[in-house]
Coordinates of C-alpha atoms in Angstrom, one line a residue:
X1 CA -107.5 87.9 62.0
X2 CA -110.0 88.3 65.1
X3 CA -106.9 87.7 67.0
X4 CA -104.6 90.1 65.8
X5 CA -104.0 93.9 66.4
X6 CA -102.5 95.6 63.8
X7 CA -101.2 99.0 63.3
X8 CA -98.3 98.1 60.7
X9 CA -96.9 100.9 58.6
X10 CA -99.4 103.8 59.9
X11 CA -96.5 106.2 60.0
X12 CA -98.6 107.5 63.1
X13 CA -96.4 109.4 65.3
X14 CA -97.7 108.7 68.9
X15 CA -96.6 111.0 71.4
X16 CA -98.9 111.2 73.7
X17 CA -101.7 109.0 75.5
X18 CA -104.3 110.5 74.0
X19 CA -102.1 109.9 70.7
X20 CA -102.5 106.3 71.1
X21 CA -105.9 106.0 72.6
X22 CA -107.6 106.8 69.1
X23 CA -105.9 104.1 67.5
X24 CA -105.7 101.6 70.6
X25 CA -109.5 100.6 71.4
X26 CA -109.9 97.3 69.2
X27 CA -107.2 96.1 71.6
X28 CA -108.4 97.6 74.4
X29 CA -111.1 95.3 74.1
X30 CA -110.4 92.0 72.7
X31 CA -109.1 90.2 76.1
X32 CA -107.9 86.9 73.6
X33 CA -105.3 89.2 71.3
X34 CA -102.4 86.9 70.1
X35 CA -100.5 89.0 67.7
X36 CA -99.9 92.6 67.8
X37 CA -98.2 94.5 65.3
X38 CA -96.8 98.0 65.7
X39 CA -94.0 98.3 63.5
X40 CA -93.7 101.4 61.4
X41 CA -94.5 104.0 63.6
X42 CA -92.8 106.1 66.0
X43 CA -93.8 106.0 69.8
X44 CA -92.7 108.3 72.7
X45 CA -92.5 107.7 76.2
X46 CA -96.2 109.0 77.3
X47 CA -97.7 107.0 74.8
X48 CA -95.3 103.9 75.2
X49 CA -96.3 104.2 78.7
X50 CA -99.8 103.8 77.9
X51 CA -99.7 101.2 75.4
X52 CA -97.6 99.2 78.0
X53 CA -100.9 99.2 80.4
X54 CA -102.6 97.6 78.2
X55 CA -100.4 95.1 76.8
X56 CA -99.8 93.8 80.3
X57 CA -103.5 92.6 80.9
X58 CA -103.2 90.7 77.2
X59 CA -102.4 86.9 79.1
X60 CA -103.0 85.4 75.5
X61 CA -100.4 87.6 73.5
X62 CA -97.8 85.6 71.9
X63 CA -96.4 87.5 68.9
X64 CA -95.4 90.7 69.3
X65 CA -93.7 93.2 66.6
X66 CA -92.2 96.5 67.7
X67 CA -89.9 96.7 64.7
X68 CA -89.0 100.5 64.0
X69 CA -91.0 101.9 66.8
X70 CA -88.4 104.7 67.7
X71 CA -87.7 106.6 64.5
X72 CA -87.0 110.5 65.0
X73 CA -87.3 110.1 68.5
X74 CA -84.5 111.6 70.8
X75 CA -81.7 109.3 72.5
X76 CA -82.8 110.3 75.8
X77 CA -86.5 108.8 74.8
X78 CA -85.6 105.2 74.0
X79 CA -84.8 103.6 76.9
X80 CA -88.1 105.1 78.6
X81 CA -90.4 104.1 76.1
X82 CA -88.7 100.6 75.6
X83 CA -88.2 99.8 79.3
X84 CA -92.0 100.5 79.4
X85 CA -93.1 98.2 76.5
X86 CA -90.7 95.3 77.8
X87 CA -91.9 95.4 81.1
X88 CA -95.2 94.9 80.3
X89 CA -94.2 92.0 78.2
X90 CA -92.5 90.4 81.2
X91 CA -96.1 89.8 82.6
X92 CA -97.5 88.0 79.3
X93 CA -96.9 84.4 80.3
X94 CA -97.5 82.8 76.4
X95 CA -95.1 85.4 74.6
X96 CA -92.9 83.6 72.7
X97 CA -92.2 86.0 70.1
X98 CA -90.5 89.3 69.7
X99 CA -89.5 91.6 66.7
X100 CA -87.5 94.5 67.9
X101 CA -85.6 94.9 64.4
X102 CA -84.6 98.4 63.1
X103 CA -84.8 100.2 66.5
X104 CA -81.7 102.3 67.4
X105 CA -80.6 101.0 70.6
X106 CA -76.7 100.7 70.3
X107 CA -74.9 101.0 73.9
X108 CA -76.1 103.9 75.3
X109 CA -80.3 102.5 74.9
X110 CA -79.8 98.9 75.3
X111 CA -80.1 98.7 79.1
X112 CA -84.1 98.0 78.9
X113 CA -83.4 95.1 76.6
X114 CA -81.1 92.8 79.8
X115 CA -83.9 92.6 82.4
X116 CA -86.4 91.3 79.3
X117 CA -83.9 89.0 77.5
X118 CA -82.6 87.5 80.9
X119 CA -85.9 87.1 82.4
X120 CA -88.6 86.1 79.9
X121 CA -89.0 82.2 80.0
X122 CA -91.3 81.8 77.3
X123 CA -89.3 83.6 74.8
X124 CA -88.7 80.8 72.2
X125 CA -88.1 83.6 68.9
X126 CA -86.2 86.5 69.0
X127 CA -85.5 89.2 66.6
X128 CA -83.0 92.0 66.9
X129 CA -81.6 92.9 63.3
X130 CA -80.1 96.1 62.2
X131 CA -79.9 97.6 66.2
X132 CA -77.0 99.1 66.3
X133 CA -75.5 97.2 69.2
X134 CA -71.9 97.4 68.6
X135 CA -69.8 94.7 70.2
X136 CA -70.4 96.0 73.9
X137 CA -74.1 96.2 73.8
X138 CA -73.7 93.3 71.7
X139 CA -72.2 91.3 74.3
X140 CA -74.8 92.3 76.9
X141 CA -77.5 90.8 75.1
X142 CA -75.6 87.5 74.8
X143 CA -74.9 87.5 78.4
X144 CA -78.9 88.0 79.0
X145 CA -79.2 85.3 76.8
X146 CA -77.2 82.7 78.5
X147 CA -78.9 83.9 82.0
X148 CA -82.3 83.4 80.1
X149 CA -80.9 79.7 79.6
X150 CA -80.2 79.7 83.2
X151 CA -83.8 80.8 84.2
X152 CA -85.3 78.2 81.9
X153 CA -83.2 75.4 83.7
X154 CA -84.5 76.6 86.9
X155 CA -88.6 77.1 86.3
X156 CA -87.9 73.7 84.7
X157 CA -86.8 72.2 87.8
X158 CA -90.0 73.9 89.3
X159 CA -92.2 71.5 87.2
X160 CA -93.0 74.4 84.9
X161 CA -93.2 73.4 80.9
X162 CA -90.4 75.9 79.3
X163 CA -89.9 75.8 75.7
X164 CA -86.5 76.3 74.1
X165 CA -85.0 79.4 72.5
X166 CA -85.3 78.1 68.8
X167 CA -84.5 81.5 66.8
X168 CA -81.7 83.9 67.3
X169 CA -81.8 86.7 64.6
X170 CA -79.0 89.5 65.2
X171 CA -77.7 90.8 62.1
X172 CA -76.5 94.1 61.0
X173 CA -75.3 95.0 64.2
X174 CA -71.2 95.2 64.2
X175 CA -71.0 92.5 66.8
X176 CA -67.4 92.0 65.1
X177 CA -64.8 89.6 67.4
X178 CA -65.2 91.5 70.6
X179 CA -68.6 89.9 71.7
X180 CA -67.9 86.4 70.3
X181 CA -66.7 84.9 73.5
X182 CA -70.3 86.0 74.9
X183 CA -72.3 84.9 72.3
X184 CA -70.2 81.0 72.4
X185 CA -71.6 81.0 75.9
X186 CA -74.9 82.4 75.2
X187 CA -75.2 79.2 72.5
X188 CA -73.4 76.9 74.4
X189 CA -76.5 77.8 77.3
X190 CA -79.2 78.0 74.4
X191 CA -77.9 74.5 72.3
X192 CA -81.6 73.7 71.3
X193 CA -81.3 76.6 69.0
X194 CA -82.8 75.8 65.4
X195 CA -82.2 79.2 63.7
X196 CA -79.4 81.5 63.7
X197 CA -78.7 84.6 61.5
X198 CA -76.0 87.0 62.4
X199 CA -74.9 88.4 58.8
X200 CA -73.3 91.7 58.5
X201 CA -71.4 92.1 61.6
X202 CA -67.8 92.4 60.8
X203 CA -66.8 89.6 62.7
X204 CA -63.4 88.6 61.4
X205 CA -62.2 84.8 60.8
X206 CA -60.8 84.5 64.4
X207 CA -63.9 85.2 65.6
X208 CA -66.2 83.6 63.5
X209 CA -64.1 80.3 64.1
X210 CA -64.4 80.7 67.9
X211 CA -68.3 81.1 67.3
X212 CA -68.2 78.0 65.4
X213 CA -65.9 76.0 67.2
X214 CA -66.8 76.5 70.8
X215 CA -70.5 77.9 70.7
X216 CA -72.6 76.7 67.4
X217 CA -71.0 73.3 67.3
X218 CA -72.9 72.4 70.4
X219 CA -76.4 73.1 68.8
X220 CA -76.3 70.4 67.1
X221 CA -80.3 71.0 66.5
X222 CA -79.4 73.6 64.0
X223 CA -81.8 74.0 60.6
X224 CA -80.8 77.3 59.4
X225 CA -77.4 78.9 59.7
X226 CA -76.8 82.4 58.1
X227 CA -73.7 84.2 58.9
X228 CA -72.8 85.7 55.3
X229 CA -71.0 88.9 55.1
X230 CA -68.5 88.7 58.4
X231 CA -64.2 87.5 57.2
X232 CA -64.4 83.7 57.3
X233 CA -60.6 83.0 55.3
X234 CA -58.9 79.7 55.0
X235 CA -59.0 79.7 59.0
X236 CA -62.5 79.6 59.8
X237 CA -63.1 77.9 56.7
X238 CA -61.4 75.2 57.8
X239 CA -63.5 75.3 61.6
X240 CA -66.4 75.2 59.5
X241 CA -65.6 72.0 57.6
X242 CA -64.5 70.5 61.0
X243 CA -67.9 71.3 62.7
X244 CA -70.4 71.3 59.9
X245 CA -70.9 67.2 60.4
X246 CA -72.6 67.9 63.8
X247 CA -75.5 69.7 62.4
X248 CA -77.2 66.5 61.2
X249 CA -80.6 68.4 60.8
X250 CA -79.3 71.5 58.9
X251 CA -81.2 72.5 55.7
X252 CA -80.1 76.3 55.1
X253 CA -76.4 77.3 55.0
X254 CA -75.3 80.7 54.1
X255 CA -71.7 81.7 54.2
X256 CA -71.8 83.9 51.3
X257 CA -69.9 87.0 50.6
X258 CA -67.3 86.0 53.2
X259 CA -63.9 85.0 51.8
X260 CA -63.9 81.6 52.0
X261 CA -61.3 81.1 49.9
X262 CA -60.5 79.0 47.3
X263 CA -59.0 76.4 49.8
X264 CA -62.1 76.8 52.2
X265 CA -64.4 76.0 48.8
X266 CA -62.5 72.7 49.0
X267 CA -63.1 72.0 52.3
X268 CA -66.2 72.8 52.8
X269 CA -67.2 70.3 49.8
X270 CA -64.8 67.7 50.8
X271 CA -66.6 67.8 54.4
X272 CA -70.0 68.1 53.2
X273 CA -69.2 64.9 50.9
X274 CA -68.7 62.5 53.9
X275 CA -72.9 62.4 54.4
X276 CA -73.5 63.9 57.7
X277 CA -75.4 66.7 56.5
X278 CA -78.6 64.8 54.6
X279 CA -80.9 67.7 54.9
X280 CA -79.3 70.7 53.5
X281 CA -81.8 72.2 50.8
X282 CA -79.7 75.4 50.4
X283 CA -76.1 76.4 50.4
X284 CA -75.3 80.3 49.8
X285 CA -71.8 80.8 49.1
X286 CA -71.4 83.5 46.4
X287 CA -68.4 85.8 46.3
X288 CA -66.2 83.8 48.0
X289 CA -63.0 83.2 45.8
X290 CA -64.0 79.6 45.0
X291 CA -62.3 78.3 42.3
X292 CA -62.7 75.4 40.0
X293 CA -61.4 72.9 42.5
X294 CA -64.3 74.2 44.8
X295 CA -66.9 73.8 42.5
X296 CA -65.7 70.1 41.7
X297 CA -66.0 69.2 45.3
X298 CA -69.2 71.0 45.8
X299 CA -70.4 69.3 42.7
X300 CA -69.4 66.1 43.6
X301 CA -71.0 66.6 47.0
X302 CA -74.5 67.3 45.4
X303 CA -73.6 64.7 43.1
X304 CA -73.0 61.9 45.0
X305 CA -74.8 60.7 48.6
X306 CA -73.8 63.5 50.7
X307 CA -76.6 66.0 50.0
X308 CA -79.2 64.0 48.6
X309 CA -81.8 67.0 49.1
X310 CA -80.1 69.7 47.9
X311 CA -82.2 72.2 45.6
X312 CA -80.5 75.4 45.9
X313 CA -76.7 76.9 45.2
X314 CA -76.0 80.3 45.2
X315 CA -73.0 80.4 43.4
X316 CA -72.2 83.7 41.3
X317 CA -69.1 86.1 42.4
X318 CA -66.6 83.3 42.3
X319 CA -63.6 82.1 40.0
X320 CA -64.5 79.8 37.6
X321 CA -66.0 79.8 34.2
X322 CA -69.8 79.7 33.6
X323 CA -68.8 77.0 31.2
X324 CA -67.1 74.6 33.8
X325 CA -68.3 71.0 33.1
X326 CA -69.3 70.8 37.0
X327 CA -72.0 73.7 36.5
X328 CA -73.4 72.1 34.0
X329 CA -73.2 68.6 36.2
X330 CA -74.8 70.5 39.0
X331 CA -77.3 72.2 37.3
X332 CA -78.6 68.9 35.8
X333 CA -78.8 67.3 39.3
X334 CA -80.9 70.4 40.8
X335 CA -83.1 70.2 37.4
X336 CA -83.6 66.3 38.1
X337 CA -84.1 66.8 41.5
X338 CA -86.8 69.5 40.8
X339 CA -88.6 67.4 38.6
X340 CA -88.9 64.0 40.1
X341 CA -89.2 64.9 43.5
X342 CA -90.5 68.4 44.2
X343 CA -93.1 67.5 45.8
X344 CA -91.1 66.0 48.9
X345 CA -90.2 69.5 49.4
X346 CA -93.3 70.5 51.7
X347 CA -94.0 74.5 51.8
X348 CA -91.5 75.2 48.9
X349 CA -93.0 76.5 45.6
X350 CA -92.1 74.8 42.3
X351 CA -92.7 77.6 40.4
X352 CA -90.1 79.7 42.6
X353 CA -87.2 80.2 40.7
X354 CA -84.9 81.2 43.3
X355 CA -86.1 78.2 45.4
X356 CA -84.5 75.5 43.0
X357 CA -81.4 75.4 40.9
X358 CA -77.9 77.7 40.6
X359 CA -78.3 81.6 40.8
X360 CA -77.8 83.7 37.9
X361 CA -74.0 83.8 37.1
X362 CA -73.5 87.2 36.0
X363 CA -70.4 88.2 38.0
X364 CA -68.4 85.3 37.6
X365 CA -64.4 86.1 38.1
X366 CA -62.4 84.2 35.4
X367 CA -60.0 82.1 37.4
X368 CA -56.5 83.0 36.3
X369 CA -54.0 80.6 34.8
X370 CA -51.2 80.6 37.3
X371 CA -49.1 78.1 38.9
X372 CA -50.8 76.8 42.6
X373 CA -47.9 78.3 44.4
X374 CA -49.0 81.4 42.9
X375 CA -52.6 81.2 43.4
X376 CA -51.9 80.4 46.8
X377 CA -49.8 83.8 47.3
X378 CA -52.2 85.6 45.8
X379 CA -55.0 84.6 47.8
X380 CA -53.1 85.1 51.4
X381 CA -52.1 88.7 50.2
X382 CA -55.9 89.5 49.2
X383 CA -56.9 87.8 52.6
X384 CA -54.5 90.0 54.4
X385 CA -55.7 93.0 52.7
X386 CA -59.5 92.2 53.8
X387 CA -58.2 91.4 57.1
X388 CA -56.7 94.7 57.2
X389 CA -60.0 96.5 56.0
X390 CA -61.5 94.8 59.0
X391 CA -59.7 96.0 61.5
X392 CA -59.7 99.8 59.9
X393 CA -63.7 98.8 60.4
X394 CA -63.4 98.2 64.0
X395 CA -61.3 101.0 64.5
X396 CA -64.2 103.1 63.7
X397 CA -65.7 105.1 66.9
X398 CA -67.9 101.7 68.8
X399 CA -67.6 101.0 72.0
X400 CA -65.7 97.7 72.5
X401 CA -64.1 96.2 75.8
X402 CA -61.2 94.2 75.7
X403 CA -62.1 90.7 76.7
X404 CA -59.6 88.2 77.8
X405 CA -61.8 85.0 76.9
X406 CA -61.6 86.2 73.1
X407 CA -58.1 87.1 73.1
X408 CA -57.3 83.8 74.8
X409 CA -59.6 81.7 71.9
X410 CA -58.4 83.9 69.3
X411 CA -54.6 83.0 70.3
X412 CA -55.5 79.2 69.8
X413 CA -57.5 79.4 66.6
X414 CA -54.4 81.6 64.8
X415 CA -52.3 79.0 66.0
X416 CA -54.3 76.5 64.0
X417 CA -52.4 75.2 61.3
X418 CA -53.9 75.1 57.4
X419 CA -53.1 71.7 55.2

C-alpha cells in the first residue's frame, strides 16, 4: 500500500490550500504514488488548485478516484475546481483509470471534462456514473470519446504505445435517445471496448436499437454489457437478438427491468441457443415480461450447447410460474455446473450464492390463461403505456438538442418489422 494515497470517505471540507495542507503531506512526499483516493470529501476551488499542483508532478500515477468530491458546492465552483484537477491529470502519462462517479456535473458544469476526455490518450477505464448529464451533456461526453480515439490513433502513428479504451461506465445520467447518435459514433471509434455499463438512462427502444445495431455491434471484444433499466420492447429486443452473436467474448449480459417483452425473451433465447456466445456466465433478465415460452427458449439455450459456461440467471419478476418445469430444468443444470466445474471459473467464489444458480423468484407474475392474440394485444398496450411514460419523462426540464442523425436512424429502426 506504499504507493496508494487515500483520504477516502473522511467527509473533509477542504476549502483553502491551508485546509488541504493538513492532510496532503504523504502525497507530496511520495514521488512513486500510483493510486489516489479522494472520494467522499468536498473540495473547493482553492483546495482543488493546490491539489492540482501536486498531482501534475506524479508521473507514476495510474488510478485517480475523484468520486463524490463536490457535495454542497455552488454550481459556479465546480467547473473551476474540476478544470484544475483534470488539467493536472492530463500531465500524468501513466494515468489509465479515472472515477468521477456521483459528482453533479450536468450541462452547466460538464465543459471541463471535454479537454481531458478528448486528449488523455493513456485513458483505458472511465467511470462517469450518476453525474446528472442529461442528453445534451451526454452528447458532449460521447463526442469527446470519439475524439479520444482519433488522438490515440494519431499517437500510435507517431510510434507511441497507446492502449485502447476498455471500460465505459455511464449510468444514471438520463442520456436518453437524444444522445444515442453521438454514443454510436463513440463506440464505433472505440471498438475495442470490453466493458459497457449504461444503466438507468431513460433510453427508449429506438435509441437502444440504434446503440446496439450501429454502435455496440462493432465492439466485438465486449465482455460485459449492462443496459438494465432502459426501455427495449420487442423492437430493440429483436435488434439485440440480431447482434448478440457478434460478441463472442461476452461473459455478462444485463438487460433486466427493460420491458424486453414476451416475444423478446423468445428471440433472445433462440439467438443464444445458436452457440455464438460460449463464454456467457451471467444473464440478468429480471422484470421483463418474459413468459413461459421465453423461459423455455432460455432454458433450451442453457441446457444445450448454446451457453456451456452459464452459471447465473436472474429471472425474478417475469410472467411464469415458479413451478414451471423449465425452472427446475434450468436450476438442475446450473447446480450441476457449480458442483462439477466450479474450479473452472477463476475468481468466482463457490460459496457466493449470488454468483450461481437462479435468483430468488419471489415477485413472479402468473401468466394469464388467454389466447395468443389477446396476449399480443395486451403486450403492445403495455409497451405503448411505458413508451408514453418515457416520453413524459423526457419532457422534464433537461436540456435536449434535436439531432438529425437520431431522427434518421430512429425512422429506419421504427420501420423494422417484428416477426
